[in-house]
């Protein structure tokens, strides 16, 4: 691990509730239903850490880089100003992008030594690229947004085994990882409703985001830390608000 000391979320008030931050090298799942600001929070954590000298890499598989940049700008994070600190690997066009990436990588390498497609297919191409970017940019942190989109692109057939191998690879990278995951009963989770959520066991920490209706009218955002290995932390829900560039928490009022 390149940097020591806890990785802060910079969500005001929240770090104190989780023992000061996340142990470096942890794999944290940021899960919640659509629109709960999972991507915003993941990018916000990278952004604020980058400003303090911990660089990150953001892999976007759902939203394209431009739309991600617009969303982050609207939250007071000018992506372009820090492009070098947080490169974005845009795989939002999935296989098409990976194929293009592979063509480029092949033309850079010695043709004779380069097999047409890495052994583990498109996921392999993506992994090679991520390793290359982490080395080139000396990244300490990584966001994968989202796990469900990755599963589709990488064609996870034996989910349990493929997921286990993927987490093994993430640990080998030796960076602090955030994986965005859709936890609602959308089509994909419905399709795999018979299966357990192995990612919850494989992850070291889980942040859960949700929307809560208060008094039948107002909808508030909530966050809680479901688990964090080797840390004493609160598991309560807190209200999550965003104001003037900052996320902050307040005690949830019933
Ligand atoms: N400037 C802003 N301030 C506060 N909230 C905002 C702002 N801009 C967007 N939002 C909220 O953020 C939500 C989108 O956030 P984000 O894309 O991070 O969510 P997500 O959980 O990743 O969603 P998805 O499931 O679509 O990936 C919007 O639906 C909107 O409610
Ligand atoms: Mg998102």
Tab-separated table of C-alpha atoms and ligand atoms in Angstrom:
chain	number	residue	atom	x	y	z
A	1	UNK	CA	0.000	0.000	0.000
A	2	UNK	CA	1.508	3.301	-1.113
A	3	UNK	CA	-0.157	5.615	1.419
A	4	UNK	CA	-0.915	4.983	5.021
A	5	UNK	CA	-3.518	6.448	7.293
A	6	UNK	CA	-7.288	6.115	6.935
A	7	UNK	CA	-9.002	7.093	3.695
A	8	UNK	CA	-11.551	9.739	4.579
A	9	UNK	CA	-14.914	9.992	2.845
A	10	UNK	CA	-14.985	13.777	3.448
A	11	UNK	CA	-18.709	13.455	4.165
A	12	UNK	CA	-18.843	15.904	7.059
A	13	UNK	CA	-19.634	14.127	10.301
A	14	UNK	CA	-19.610	10.651	8.744
A	15	UNK	CA	-15.906	9.920	9.137
A	16	UNK	CA	-16.237	10.329	12.905
A	17	UNK	CA	-18.978	7.696	12.905
A	18	UNK	CA	-16.821	5.153	11.079
A	19	UNK	CA	-13.710	5.417	13.194
A	20	UNK	CA	-12.027	8.192	11.213
A	21	UNK	CA	-12.267	6.701	7.734
A	22	UNK	CA	-11.663	3.549	5.716
A	23	UNK	CA	-8.530	1.434	6.219
A	24	UNK	CA	-6.370	1.700	3.064
A	25	UNK	CA	-6.682	-1.332	0.796
A	26	UNK	CA	-10.271	-2.022	1.824
A	27	UNK	CA	-12.848	-2.842	-0.845
A	28	UNK	CA	-16.012	-0.850	-0.107
A	29	UNK	CA	-19.359	-1.476	-1.719
A	30	UNK	CA	-21.458	1.669	-2.232
A	31	UNK	CA	-24.894	0.270	-2.771
A	32	UNK	CA	-28.337	1.741	-3.168
A	33	UNK	CA	-31.213	2.056	-5.592
A	34	UNK	CA	-31.154	4.329	-8.605
A	35	UNK	CA	-30.744	8.074	-7.994
A	36	UNK	CA	-29.441	7.694	-4.435
A	37	UNK	CA	-26.218	9.491	-5.493
A	38	UNK	CA	-23.939	6.449	-5.474
A	39	UNK	CA	-21.807	7.706	-8.380
A	40	UNK	CA	-21.728	11.229	-6.945
A	41	UNK	CA	-20.530	9.957	-3.577
A	42	UNK	CA	-17.926	7.652	-5.137
A	43	UNK	CA	-16.526	10.461	-7.267
A	44	UNK	CA	-16.729	12.903	-4.331
A	45	UNK	CA	-14.538	10.576	-2.233
A	46	UNK	CA	-11.955	10.319	-5.046
A	47	UNK	CA	-12.118	14.046	-5.714
A	48	UNK	CA	-11.510	15.167	-2.140
A	49	UNK	CA	-8.780	12.587	-1.603
A	50	UNK	CA	-7.084	13.719	-4.824
A	51	UNK	CA	-7.036	17.294	-3.546
A	52	UNK	CA	-5.187	15.955	-0.489
A	53	UNK	CA	-2.664	14.041	-2.616
A	54	UNK	CA	-4.219	10.573	-2.908
A	55	UNK	CA	-4.776	9.954	-6.586
A	56	UNK	CA	-7.559	7.832	-8.025
A	57	UNK	CA	-8.888	6.143	-11.141
A	58	UNK	CA	-12.605	6.133	-12.024
A	59	UNK	CA	-13.980	3.382	-14.269
A	60	UNK	CA	-17.412	4.284	-15.580
A	61	UNK	CA	-19.415	1.541	-17.253
A	62	UNK	CA	-22.927	3.010	-17.114
A	63	UNK	CA	-22.782	6.764	-17.552
A	64	UNK	CA	-20.418	8.213	-20.185
A	65	UNK	CA	-17.546	10.416	-18.998
A	66	UNK	CA	-19.176	13.590	-20.302
A	67	UNK	CA	-22.442	13.086	-18.441
A	68	UNK	CA	-20.466	12.118	-15.327
A	69	UNK	CA	-18.467	15.350	-15.634
A	70	UNK	CA	-21.682	17.418	-15.951
A	71	UNK	CA	-23.158	15.821	-12.850
A	72	UNK	CA	-19.964	16.383	-10.817
A	73	UNK	CA	-19.683	19.982	-11.997
A	74	UNK	CA	-23.238	20.604	-10.788
A	75	UNK	CA	-22.097	19.346	-7.378
A	76	UNK	CA	-19.182	21.780	-7.263
A	77	UNK	CA	-16.452	19.428	-8.492
A	78	UNK	CA	-14.789	20.706	-11.666
A	79	UNK	CA	-13.610	17.419	-13.158
A	80	UNK	CA	-11.502	18.988	-15.922
A	81	UNK	CA	-9.306	20.851	-13.475
A	82	UNK	CA	-8.155	17.573	-11.946
A	83	UNK	CA	-8.255	15.183	-14.934
A	84	UNK	CA	-4.627	14.260	-14.352
A	85	UNK	CA	-5.244	13.344	-10.711
A	86	UNK	CA	-8.341	11.291	-11.501
A	87	UNK	CA	-8.278	9.813	-15.003
A	88	UNK	CA	-11.617	8.382	-16.109
A	89	UNK	CA	-11.707	5.086	-17.978
A	90	UNK	CA	-14.939	5.323	-19.957
A	91	UNK	CA	-16.297	1.868	-20.753
A	92	UNK	CA	-19.880	3.035	-21.009
A	93	UNK	CA	-20.107	1.636	-24.525
A	94	UNK	CA	-18.986	-1.671	-23.092
A	95	UNK	CA	-17.602	-4.211	-25.485
A	96	UNK	CA	-17.230	-1.711	-28.301
A	97	UNK	CA	-14.899	0.427	-26.142
A	98	UNK	CA	-12.976	-2.598	-24.940
A	99	UNK	CA	-12.401	-3.777	-28.488
A	100	UNK	CA	-11.131	-0.342	-29.486
A	101	UNK	CA	-8.879	-0.318	-26.406
A	102	UNK	CA	-7.524	-3.722	-27.315
A	103	UNK	CA	-6.723	-2.616	-30.881
A	104	UNK	CA	-4.799	0.363	-29.538
A	105	UNK	CA	-2.915	-1.704	-26.986
A	106	UNK	CA	-2.032	-4.302	-29.615
A	107	UNK	CA	-0.596	-1.722	-31.955
A	108	UNK	CA	1.657	-0.496	-29.154
A	109	UNK	CA	3.064	-3.906	-28.264
A	110	UNK	CA	5.257	-6.350	-30.151
A	111	UNK	CA	2.780	-8.067	-32.446
A	112	UNK	CA	4.447	-11.456	-32.291
A	113	UNK	CA	4.283	-11.589	-28.494
A	114	UNK	CA	0.749	-10.342	-28.239
A	115	UNK	CA	-2.122	-12.841	-28.321
A	116	UNK	CA	-5.283	-11.658	-30.118
A	117	UNK	CA	-7.384	-11.526	-26.945
A	118	UNK	CA	-6.150	-12.091	-23.393
A	119	UNK	CA	-7.004	-15.456	-21.878
A	120	UNK	CA	-9.909	-14.136	-19.864
A	121	UNK	CA	-11.431	-12.202	-22.786
A	122	UNK	CA	-12.837	-8.732	-22.469
A	123	UNK	CA	-12.469	-8.594	-18.715
A	124	UNK	CA	-8.769	-9.303	-19.302
A	125	UNK	CA	-8.467	-6.334	-21.684
A	126	UNK	CA	-10.115	-4.109	-19.116
A	127	UNK	CA	-7.864	-5.430	-16.321
A	128	UNK	CA	-4.704	-4.880	-18.394
A	129	UNK	CA	-5.759	-1.302	-19.064
A	130	UNK	CA	-6.554	-0.635	-15.397
A	131	UNK	CA	-3.174	-2.017	-14.277
A	132	UNK	CA	-1.456	0.154	-16.881
A	133	UNK	CA	-3.326	3.312	-15.771
A	134	UNK	CA	-2.713	2.673	-12.069
A	135	UNK	CA	0.989	2.314	-12.732
A	136	UNK	CA	1.171	5.311	-15.060
A	137	UNK	CA	-0.746	7.642	-12.719
A	138	UNK	CA	0.487	6.158	-9.458
A	139	UNK	CA	-3.112	5.783	-8.312
A	140	UNK	CA	-3.984	4.881	-4.743
A	141	UNK	CA	-7.708	4.549	-5.210
A	142	UNK	CA	-10.088	2.981	-7.699
A	143	UNK	CA	-13.838	3.258	-8.367
A	144	UNK	CA	-15.730	0.643	-10.400
A	145	UNK	CA	-19.125	2.046	-11.414
A	146	UNK	CA	-21.013	-0.269	-11.518
A	147	UNK	CA	-20.641	-3.942	-10.647
A	148	UNK	CA	-23.816	-4.864	-12.532
A	149	UNK	CA	-22.619	-3.143	-15.717
A	150	UNK	CA	-19.234	-4.854	-15.395
A	151	UNK	CA	-20.940	-8.225	-15.062
A	152	UNK	CA	-22.770	-7.621	-18.320
A	153	UNK	CA	-19.710	-6.424	-20.247
A	154	UNK	CA	-17.417	-9.090	-18.813
A	155	UNK	CA	-20.048	-11.771	-19.274
A	156	UNK	CA	-19.864	-13.311	-15.806
A	157	UNK	CA	-21.199	-16.806	-16.401
A	158	UNK	CA	-20.327	-18.517	-13.170
A	159	UNK	CA	-21.186	-15.561	-10.987
A	160	UNK	CA	-19.799	-16.851	-7.707
A	161	UNK	CA	-16.434	-17.898	-9.182
A	162	UNK	CA	-16.084	-14.908	-11.519
A	163	UNK	CA	-16.867	-12.500	-8.703
A	164	UNK	CA	-14.400	-14.212	-6.371
A	165	UNK	CA	-11.660	-13.996	-9.045
A	166	UNK	CA	-12.498	-10.345	-9.676
A	167	UNK	CA	-12.158	-9.478	-5.970
A	168	UNK	CA	-8.868	-11.411	-5.833
A	169	UNK	CA	-7.588	-9.265	-8.694
A	170	UNK	CA	-8.754	-6.077	-6.945
A	171	UNK	CA	-6.807	-7.094	-3.837
A	172	UNK	CA	-3.740	-7.774	-5.955
A	173	UNK	CA	-3.913	-4.160	-7.219
A	174	UNK	CA	-3.203	-3.012	-3.653
A	175	UNK	CA	-5.309	0.142	-3.857
A	176	UNK	CA	-8.389	1.318	-1.935
A	177	UNK	CA	-11.430	0.285	-3.952
A	178	UNK	CA	-15.032	1.508	-4.146
A	179	UNK	CA	-17.540	-0.594	-6.062
A	180	UNK	CA	-20.850	1.001	-6.939
A	181	UNK	CA	-23.707	-1.468	-6.866
A	182	UNK	CA	-27.408	-1.262	-7.611
A	183	UNK	CA	-29.158	-3.012	-4.771
A	184	UNK	CA	-32.770	-2.463	-5.729
A	185	UNK	CA	-34.968	-5.073	-7.329
A	186	UNK	CA	-34.131	-4.030	-10.846
A	187	UNK	CA	-34.127	-6.448	-13.728
A	188	UNK	CA	-30.658	-7.780	-13.072
A	189	UNK	CA	-31.139	-8.458	-9.388
A	190	UNK	CA	-34.498	-9.956	-10.235
A	191	UNK	CA	-32.793	-12.265	-12.723
A	192	UNK	CA	-30.412	-13.470	-10.086
A	193	UNK	CA	-32.879	-13.432	-7.202
A	194	UNK	CA	-32.107	-17.072	-6.465
A	195	UNK	CA	-28.486	-16.245	-5.760
A	196	UNK	CA	-26.925	-14.767	-2.689
A	197	UNK	CA	-25.194	-11.420	-2.873
A	198	UNK	CA	-21.641	-12.727	-2.678
A	199	UNK	CA	-20.209	-9.237	-3.129
A	200	UNK	CA	-21.520	-8.340	0.330
A	201	UNK	CA	-19.389	-11.098	1.884
A	202	UNK	CA	-16.371	-10.401	-0.299
A	203	UNK	CA	-16.331	-6.652	0.415
A	204	UNK	CA	-14.562	-5.311	3.517
A	205	UNK	CA	-17.030	-2.472	3.963
A	206	UNK	CA	-20.527	-1.558	2.790
A	207	UNK	CA	-22.110	1.888	2.610
A	208	UNK	CA	-25.816	1.786	1.967
A	209	UNK	CA	-27.682	4.714	0.424
A	210	UNK	CA	-31.456	5.041	0.298
A	211	UNK	CA	-34.327	7.466	-0.070
A	212	UNK	CA	-36.765	7.694	2.796
A	213	UNK	CA	-40.223	9.274	2.724
A	214	UNK	CA	-40.814	11.428	5.785
A	215	UNK	CA	-44.365	12.309	6.896
A	216	UNK	CA	-45.670	10.900	3.635
A	217	UNK	CA	-44.338	13.910	1.688
A	218	UNK	CA	-40.661	14.762	1.950
A	219	UNK	CA	-38.049	12.438	0.598
A	220	UNK	CA	-34.692	12.444	2.349
A	221	UNK	CA	-31.470	10.736	1.415
A	222	UNK	CA	-29.956	8.376	3.984
A	223	UNK	CA	-26.569	6.744	4.427
A	224	UNK	CA	-25.306	4.074	6.777
A	225	UNK	CA	-22.232	1.942	7.187
A	226	UNK	CA	-23.496	-1.648	7.156
A	227	UNK	CA	-20.105	-3.176	7.869
A	228	UNK	CA	-16.445	-2.291	8.032
A	229	UNK	CA	-13.959	-5.011	8.861
A	230	UNK	CA	-11.545	-4.381	11.730
A	231	UNK	CA	-13.206	-1.081	12.689
A	232	UNK	CA	-15.622	-0.209	15.468
A	233	UNK	CA	-18.305	1.875	13.797
A	234	UNK	CA	-21.917	2.999	14.045
A	235	UNK	CA	-24.478	1.206	11.876
A	236	UNK	CA	-27.243	3.835	12.235
A	237	UNK	CA	-28.821	5.618	9.303
A	238	UNK	CA	-27.952	9.292	8.926
A	239	UNK	CA	-29.592	11.887	6.735
A	240	UNK	CA	-27.297	12.729	3.825
A	241	UNK	CA	-27.390	16.222	2.384
A	242	UNK	CA	-25.331	18.035	-0.206
A	243	UNK	CA	-24.677	21.736	0.186
A	244	UNK	CA	-21.991	24.039	-1.156
A	245	UNK	CA	-19.674	21.378	-2.557
A	246	UNK	CA	-19.941	19.206	0.545
A	247	UNK	CA	-21.842	16.136	1.559
A	248	UNK	CA	-22.730	16.076	5.220
A	249	UNK	CA	-24.758	13.969	7.593
A	250	UNK	CA	-27.313	14.748	10.244
A	251	UNK	CA	-28.955	12.348	12.666
A	252	UNK	CA	-32.017	10.862	10.933
A	253	UNK	CA	-35.242	12.151	12.488
A	254	UNK	CA	-38.124	9.708	12.664
B	1	LIG	N1	-26.476	19.708	-7.775
B	1	LIG	C1	-27.132	18.748	-7.145
B	1	LIG	N2	-27.393	18.834	-5.825
B	1	LIG	C2	-28.050	17.865	-5.194
B	1	LIG	N3	-28.499	16.738	-5.778
B	1	LIG	C3	-28.273	16.603	-7.073
B	1	LIG	C4	-27.572	17.589	-7.818
B	1	LIG	N4	-27.482	17.161	-9.086
B	1	LIG	C5	-28.105	15.973	-9.120
B	1	LIG	N5	-28.581	15.635	-7.923
B	1	LIG	C6	-29.283	14.386	-7.581
B	1	LIG	O1	-28.400	13.326	-7.803
B	1	LIG	C7	-29.081	12.260	-8.458
B	1	LIG	C8	-28.144	11.508	-9.357
B	1	LIG	O2	-26.994	11.152	-8.646
B	1	LIG	P1	-26.110	9.910	-9.080
B	1	LIG	O3	-26.025	9.840	-10.560
B	1	LIG	O4	-24.861	10.000	-8.318
B	1	LIG	O5	-27.007	8.715	-8.533
B	1	LIG	P2	-26.785	7.182	-8.745
B	1	LIG	O6	-27.237	6.513	-7.480
B	1	LIG	O7	-25.420	6.904	-9.199
B	1	LIG	O8	-27.847	6.907	-9.892
B	1	LIG	P3	-27.874	5.759	-11.010
B	1	LIG	O9	-28.558	4.590	-10.380
B	1	LIG	O10	-28.676	6.381	-12.100
B	1	LIG	O11	-26.477	5.460	-11.416
B	1	LIG	C9	-30.145	12.963	-9.264
B	1	LIG	O12	-31.244	12.101	-9.435
B	1	LIG	C10	-30.489	14.169	-8.439
B	1	LIG	O13	-31.576	13.835	-7.575
B	2	LIG	MG1	-24.640	6.044	-10.977
